[in-house]
Short mmCIF file of C-alpha atoms in Angstrom, two decimals:
data_model
loop_
_atom_site.label_atom_id
_atom_site.label_comp_id
_atom_site.label_asym_id
_atom_site.label_seq_id
_atom_site.Cartn_x
_atom_site.Cartn_y
_atom_site.Cartn_z
CA MET A 1 -0.07 24.09 -17.64
CA THR A 2 -3.71 24.49 -18.31
CA ALA A 3 -5.94 22.17 -20.40
CA ARG A 4 -6.87 23.62 -23.84
CA PRO A 5 -10.64 23.79 -24.73
CA GLY A 6 -11.85 20.40 -25.80
CA GLU A 7 -8.72 18.67 -24.66
CA PRO A 8 -9.44 15.15 -23.28
CA PRO A 9 -8.55 14.46 -19.63
CA VAL A 10 -5.38 12.73 -18.60
CA PRO A 11 -6.03 9.15 -17.41
CA VAL A 12 -4.35 7.88 -14.36
CA LEU A 13 -4.30 4.26 -13.70
CA LEU A 14 -3.77 3.50 -10.07
CA GLY A 15 -3.86 0.32 -7.94
CA PRO A 16 -2.19 -1.57 -5.28
CA THR A 17 1.07 -3.53 -5.76
CA ALA A 18 0.69 -6.62 -7.79
CA SER A 19 -2.57 -5.58 -9.30
CA GLY A 20 -1.27 -5.80 -12.74
CA LYS A 21 -1.06 -2.14 -13.63
CA SER A 22 1.88 -2.50 -15.90
CA ALA A 23 0.54 -5.39 -17.89
CA VAL A 24 -2.79 -3.52 -18.41
CA ALA A 25 -0.80 -0.51 -19.56
CA MET A 26 1.19 -2.47 -22.08
CA ALA A 27 -2.12 -4.07 -23.44
CA ILE A 28 -3.60 -0.55 -23.82
CA ALA A 29 -0.47 0.48 -25.78
CA GLU A 30 -1.40 -2.11 -28.32
CA ARG A 31 -4.68 -0.22 -29.02
CA LEU A 32 -3.80 3.51 -28.40
CA PRO A 33 -0.75 5.77 -29.10
CA ILE A 34 0.11 6.14 -25.46
CA GLU A 35 3.33 7.04 -23.48
CA ILE A 36 3.49 6.00 -19.84
CA VAL A 37 4.30 8.39 -17.02
CA THR A 38 5.25 6.24 -14.02
CA VAL A 39 3.72 7.25 -10.67
CA ASP A 40 6.15 5.28 -8.49
CA SER A 41 8.31 6.64 -5.71
CA ALA A 42 10.69 3.62 -5.91
CA GLN A 43 11.17 3.34 -9.69
CA VAL A 44 12.59 6.88 -9.79
CA TYR A 45 15.90 5.35 -8.38
CA ARG A 46 18.57 4.12 -10.59
CA GLY A 47 19.89 0.62 -9.88
CA MET A 48 16.77 -0.48 -8.09
CA ASP A 49 15.27 -2.69 -10.79
CA ILE A 50 14.28 -6.01 -9.52
CA GLY A 51 12.83 -4.95 -6.20
CA THR A 52 10.73 -2.20 -7.95
CA ALA A 53 9.41 -4.39 -10.68
CA LYS A 54 10.58 -1.92 -13.29
CA PRO A 55 9.40 -2.51 -16.82
CA THR A 56 11.83 -4.66 -18.87
CA ALA A 57 14.08 -3.18 -21.48
CA ALA A 58 11.89 -4.69 -24.14
CA GLU A 59 8.82 -2.97 -22.54
CA ARG A 60 10.47 0.39 -22.39
CA ALA A 61 11.70 -0.02 -26.05
CA ALA A 62 8.19 -0.82 -27.17
CA VAL A 63 6.41 2.10 -25.38
CA PRO A 64 8.08 5.21 -24.10
CA HIS A 65 8.27 5.34 -20.22
CA HIS A 66 8.86 8.48 -18.24
CA LEU A 67 9.99 9.15 -14.75
CA ILE A 68 11.94 5.94 -14.26
CA ASP A 69 15.66 6.05 -13.28
CA VAL A 70 15.48 9.83 -12.61
CA VAL A 71 17.76 10.05 -9.56
CA GLU A 72 20.38 8.11 -7.71
CA PRO A 73 19.26 6.17 -4.75
CA SER A 74 21.48 8.34 -2.53
CA GLU A 75 19.24 11.37 -3.36
CA ARG A 76 15.80 12.32 -2.17
CA TYR A 77 12.81 12.58 -4.48
CA SER A 78 9.68 14.43 -3.44
CA ALA A 79 6.05 14.71 -4.40
CA ALA A 80 6.76 18.46 -5.35
CA ARG A 81 9.45 17.34 -7.84
CA PHE A 82 7.17 14.65 -9.12
CA VAL A 83 4.41 17.16 -9.97
CA ALA A 84 6.87 19.37 -11.82
CA ASP A 85 8.39 16.36 -13.80
CA ALA A 86 5.07 14.77 -14.46
CA ARG A 87 3.51 18.02 -15.81
CA GLU A 88 6.46 18.55 -18.07
CA ALA A 89 6.30 15.03 -19.32
CA ILE A 90 2.51 15.39 -20.01
CA ALA A 91 2.89 18.45 -21.97
CA LEU A 92 5.66 17.01 -24.09
CA ILE A 93 3.70 13.79 -24.68
CA ARG A 94 0.63 15.84 -25.82
CA ALA A 95 2.89 17.97 -28.05
CA ARG A 96 3.83 14.85 -29.85
CA GLY A 97 0.15 13.94 -30.45
CA HIS A 98 0.28 10.94 -28.12
CA LEU A 99 -2.02 10.21 -24.96
CA PRO A 100 -0.21 10.44 -21.59
CA LEU A 101 -1.23 7.48 -19.39
CA LEU A 102 -0.07 7.89 -15.71
CA VAL A 103 0.51 4.51 -14.20
CA GLY A 104 1.52 3.60 -10.64
CA GLY A 105 0.73 2.95 -7.00
CA THR A 106 2.30 5.98 -5.18
CA MET A 107 -0.97 7.61 -4.22
CA LEU A 108 0.61 10.63 -2.48
CA TYR A 109 2.27 11.50 -5.87
CA ALA A 110 -1.07 11.09 -7.72
CA ARG A 111 -2.95 13.23 -5.10
CA ALA A 112 -0.27 15.93 -5.28
CA LEU A 113 -0.61 15.97 -9.07
CA ILE A 114 -4.45 15.86 -9.21
CA GLU A 115 -5.25 17.93 -6.16
CA GLY A 116 -2.25 20.07 -5.53
CA LEU A 117 0.29 20.18 -2.70
CA HIS A 118 -0.66 20.87 0.90
CA PRO A 119 1.38 23.64 2.56
CA LEU A 120 3.27 21.52 5.07
CA PRO A 121 6.25 22.67 6.96
CA GLY A 122 9.65 21.90 5.35
CA ALA A 123 12.16 19.36 6.50
CA ASP A 124 14.19 20.07 9.60
CA PRO A 125 17.42 17.95 9.55
CA ALA A 126 18.37 18.49 13.23
CA LEU A 127 14.83 17.37 14.33
CA ARG A 128 15.01 14.37 12.14
CA ARG A 129 18.29 13.25 13.59
CA ARG A 130 16.95 13.68 17.05
CA LEU A 131 13.81 11.60 16.21
CA GLU A 132 16.14 8.99 14.67
CA ASP A 133 18.34 8.82 17.84
CA GLU A 134 15.26 8.37 19.92
CA ALA A 135 13.94 5.65 17.63
CA ARG A 136 17.29 3.77 18.07
CA ALA A 137 17.00 4.04 21.74
CA LEU A 138 13.35 3.43 22.16
CA GLY A 139 12.19 1.75 19.00
CA TRP A 140 9.71 3.08 16.41
CA PRO A 141 6.75 1.52 18.19
CA ALA A 142 7.38 3.77 20.96
CA LEU A 143 7.45 6.89 18.74
CA HIS A 144 4.23 5.48 17.06
CA ALA A 145 2.66 5.53 20.56
CA ARG A 146 3.73 9.07 21.13
CA LEU A 147 2.19 9.99 17.72
CA ALA A 148 -0.98 8.37 18.79
CA ARG A 149 -1.29 10.83 21.73
CA VAL A 150 -0.84 13.93 19.51
CA ASP A 151 -2.24 12.77 16.17
CA PRO A 152 -4.36 9.73 16.71
CA ALA A 153 -5.93 9.95 13.06
CA THR A 154 -2.59 9.76 11.43
CA ALA A 155 -1.31 7.06 13.94
CA ALA A 156 -4.30 4.96 13.21
CA ARG A 157 -3.36 4.62 9.52
CA LEU A 158 0.28 3.86 10.13
CA GLU A 159 1.89 0.64 11.16
CA PRO A 160 4.11 0.91 14.25
CA GLY A 161 7.18 0.15 12.26
CA ASP A 162 6.56 2.67 9.50
CA ALA A 163 9.52 4.81 10.39
CA GLN A 164 9.52 7.32 7.59
CA ARG A 165 5.99 8.32 7.94
CA ILE A 166 5.98 8.25 11.79
CA GLN A 167 9.06 10.49 11.70
CA ARG A 168 7.54 12.95 9.34
CA ALA A 169 4.22 13.23 11.31
CA LEU A 170 6.08 13.80 14.47
CA GLU A 171 8.29 16.42 12.64
CA VAL A 172 5.24 18.25 11.32
CA PHE A 173 3.53 18.33 14.70
CA GLU A 174 6.71 19.57 16.45
CA LEU A 175 7.38 22.14 13.96
CA SER A 176 3.88 23.60 13.70
CA GLY A 177 2.11 22.52 16.68
CA ARG A 178 -0.70 21.03 14.39
CA PRO A 179 -1.18 17.35 13.76
CA LEU A 180 -0.47 16.19 10.12
CA SER A 181 -4.03 15.09 9.88
CA GLU A 182 -5.27 18.55 10.36
CA TRP A 183 -2.93 19.92 7.69
CA LEU A 184 -4.11 17.25 5.26
CA SER A 185 -7.74 17.95 5.95
CA GLY A 186 -7.61 21.21 4.49
CA PRO A 187 -7.61 22.25 0.77
CA PRO A 188 -4.29 21.81 -1.03
CA GLY A 189 -2.28 25.05 -1.52
CA ALA A 190 0.02 26.20 -4.34
CA GLN A 191 2.98 26.34 -2.09
CA GLY A 192 4.29 23.74 0.44
CA GLY A 193 6.06 20.46 1.01
CA ASP A 194 5.02 16.89 0.50
CA ALA A 195 4.27 14.40 3.19
CA GLY A 196 7.87 13.10 2.98
CA GLY A 197 9.08 16.41 4.17
CA HIS A 198 10.63 18.04 1.00
CA ALA A 199 9.85 21.68 0.70
CA ALA A 200 8.28 22.83 -2.55
CA GLY A 201 9.13 26.19 -3.91
CA ARG A 202 6.58 28.68 -5.12
CA ASP A 203 5.32 27.62 -8.66
CA GLU A 204 2.57 29.56 -10.34
CA ALA A 205 1.55 26.44 -12.04
CA ASP A 206 0.67 24.57 -8.87
CA GLY A 207 -2.75 23.96 -7.60
CA PRO A 208 -5.66 22.12 -9.23
CA ALA A 209 -7.02 25.28 -11.09
CA ALA A 210 -3.82 25.33 -13.24
CA SER A 211 -3.68 21.58 -13.90
CA PRO A 212 -4.95 19.52 -16.77
CA ARG A 213 -8.06 17.53 -16.07
CA PHE A 214 -7.60 14.08 -14.80
CA VAL A 215 -9.69 10.81 -14.72
CA ARG A 216 -8.77 8.08 -12.10
CA LEU A 217 -9.02 4.56 -13.15
CA ALA A 218 -8.48 2.07 -10.35
CA LEU A 219 -7.47 -1.62 -10.45
CA GLU A 220 -8.86 -3.11 -7.21
CA PRO A 221 -9.15 -6.75 -6.20
CA GLY A 222 -12.54 -8.19 -5.70
CA ASN A 223 -10.86 -10.80 -3.43
CA ARG A 224 -8.18 -9.50 -1.07
CA ALA A 225 -6.82 -13.01 -0.43
CA ALA A 226 -6.14 -13.55 -4.12
CA LEU A 227 -4.19 -10.37 -4.16
CA HIS A 228 -2.17 -11.58 -1.27
CA VAL A 229 -1.29 -14.83 -3.26
CA ARG A 230 -0.10 -12.60 -6.08
CA ILE A 231 1.95 -10.46 -3.76
CA ALA A 232 3.70 -13.64 -2.16
CA ALA A 233 4.39 -15.14 -5.69
CA ARG A 234 5.85 -11.84 -6.99
CA PHE A 235 8.13 -11.29 -4.07
CA ARG A 236 9.44 -14.86 -4.34
CA ALA A 237 9.96 -14.39 -8.10
CA MET A 238 11.95 -11.23 -7.26
CA ILE A 239 14.20 -13.26 -4.96
CA ALA A 240 14.64 -15.95 -7.61
CA ALA A 241 15.53 -13.15 -10.16
CA GLY A 242 18.47 -12.03 -7.91
CA PHE A 243 16.94 -9.32 -5.74
CA VAL A 244 19.25 -10.08 -2.83
CA ASP A 245 22.34 -9.60 -5.08
CA GLU A 246 20.76 -6.35 -6.19
CA VAL A 247 20.72 -5.09 -2.63
CA ARG A 248 24.20 -6.30 -2.03
CA ALA A 249 25.41 -4.34 -5.01
CA LEU A 250 23.70 -1.16 -3.54
CA ARG A 251 25.31 -1.63 -0.11
CA ALA A 252 28.69 -2.02 -1.79
CA ARG A 253 28.42 1.39 -3.33
CA GLY A 254 29.39 2.98 0.08
CA ASP A 255 27.11 6.04 -0.34
CA LEU A 256 23.88 4.44 0.86
CA ASP A 257 22.39 3.67 4.28
CA ALA A 258 19.23 2.19 5.87
CA THR A 259 17.92 5.66 6.64
CA LEU A 260 17.58 6.86 3.00
CA PRO A 261 14.15 6.86 1.46
CA SER A 262 15.38 4.66 -1.32
CA MET A 263 16.52 1.94 1.16
CA ARG A 264 13.33 2.33 3.22
CA CYS A 265 11.20 1.03 0.10
CA VAL A 266 9.42 -2.19 0.83
CA GLY A 267 11.55 -5.14 0.15
CA TYR A 268 14.77 -3.24 0.28
CA ARG A 269 14.32 -2.37 3.95
CA GLN A 270 13.81 -5.98 4.82
CA ALA A 271 16.82 -7.28 2.73
CA TRP A 272 19.03 -4.58 4.10
CA ALA A 273 18.19 -5.57 7.60
CA TRP A 274 18.72 -9.21 6.86
CA LEU A 275 22.11 -8.55 5.35
CA ASP A 276 23.04 -6.44 8.44
CA ALA A 277 22.18 -9.49 10.63
CA GLY A 278 24.72 -11.68 8.75
CA ASP A 279 22.98 -13.66 6.01
CA GLY A 280 20.97 -16.12 8.28
CA PRO A 281 18.17 -18.22 6.94
CA ILE A 282 16.46 -16.30 4.15
CA GLU A 283 12.93 -17.40 4.68
CA PRO A 284 12.25 -15.07 7.59
CA MET A 285 13.26 -12.10 5.29
CA ILE A 286 11.16 -13.31 2.54
CA GLU A 287 8.12 -13.62 4.96
CA ALA A 288 8.77 -10.12 6.26
CA GLY A 289 9.02 -8.59 2.87
CA ILE A 290 5.78 -10.30 1.79
CA ALA A 291 4.09 -9.09 4.95
CA ALA A 292 5.42 -5.56 4.47
CA THR A 293 4.21 -5.64 0.80
CA ARG A 294 0.71 -6.69 1.92
CA GLN A 295 0.73 -3.70 4.38
CA LEU A 296 1.58 -1.39 1.50
CA ALA A 297 -1.16 -2.83 -0.59
CA LYS A 298 -3.65 -2.18 2.35
CA ARG A 299 -2.58 1.53 2.59
CA GLN A 300 -2.77 1.92 -1.20
CA LEU A 301 -6.49 0.60 -1.25
CA THR A 302 -7.38 2.97 1.62
CA TRP A 303 -6.00 5.88 -0.48
CA LEU A 304 -8.00 4.79 -3.53
CA ARG A 305 -11.31 4.27 -1.52
CA ALA A 306 -10.95 7.98 -0.49
CA TRP A 307 -11.68 8.96 -4.03
CA PRO A 308 -15.28 8.24 -4.80
CA ASP A 309 -15.10 9.45 -8.36
CA ARG A 310 -12.66 6.76 -9.49
CA ILE A 311 -13.63 4.12 -12.09
CA VAL A 312 -13.10 0.75 -10.51
CA VAL A 313 -12.00 -2.33 -12.48
CA ASP A 314 -11.51 -5.65 -10.73
CA CYS A 315 -7.74 -6.46 -11.28
CA LEU A 316 -8.44 -10.19 -10.74
CA ARG A 317 -10.81 -10.45 -13.79
CA PRO A 318 -9.22 -12.06 -16.95
CA ASP A 319 -10.55 -9.26 -18.99
CA ALA A 320 -9.30 -6.51 -16.75
CA ALA A 321 -7.24 -4.84 -19.55
CA ALA A 322 -10.29 -4.76 -21.95
CA ARG A 323 -12.43 -3.24 -19.20
CA VAL A 324 -9.84 -0.49 -18.49
CA LEU A 325 -9.42 0.24 -22.13
CA GLU A 326 -13.27 0.54 -22.59
CA ALA A 327 -13.51 2.85 -19.56
CA LEU A 328 -10.57 5.00 -20.68
CA ARG A 329 -11.99 5.41 -24.23
CA HIS A 330 -15.27 6.46 -22.76
CA ALA A 331 -13.89 8.75 -20.14
CA CYS A 332 -11.34 10.49 -22.41
CA ARG A 333 -13.72 10.58 -25.52
CA LEU A 334 -11.44 8.49 -27.71
#
């Protein structure tokens, strides 16, 4: 999918969790004929509504949203699949004469779409099972320490309990003999897998040269402590809205377990472990969920700051939506 001459770039509104991306996007929809393409690796899963802060039914009725409820939580969804799905959505939205606005906080997906996929080794189920067995015996911090010896750059940006990413980084190293940080430092290629380990097939549309042009708009907090307050308030609101019952219903399906990417999502991982432990006092689980969400926000901001060409708007400003709209109009010549 190539951009037609004179076609405006596609705006991508990114930001950490609780930065108000959805509210800003809905405000923009009151001024421009947009359709929203969600850039979120958790909202793709059906039945995971409260803990992923999905837009409400009323919001989805008012503004078309794409790439929400795409797969079952028992399935795996990859950056490679996101790129294909997002490109298709962008093309269809443009064909309707509307403006696609990509909105979300999964920076890996955004990078894969904008810059292309790195040619990482594919997943190896047997190796993953071995690493999971070792983690059960030794703990993920021990595997994080192992990663620090072979790939200190990747280990430095991961928390010792970040099981999915530690596992993938060790898998890449064992399969290729090269650290993940070395793979990611090179230019993206047209063939490969994402950092979650899902192999991408050959696709002639892959790679930045065959993509539409994009403009990055970033909602970032001028005061990190204020964002932390928002994160805590939102997590507690999710608990009040029935988040624990949502996780109970997911567990009752019988086809899910704590090792699946869906159940490793922030919040779900903590709630699942708490239910495994027997429904003790809920406050420690809430605090663990809030802490994990803060760590997620920190990682998201690290990703954002690696893109010097982004247009930054302070998400804490009361006029944040107006400023994003102004920047979007200017960047996309609207």
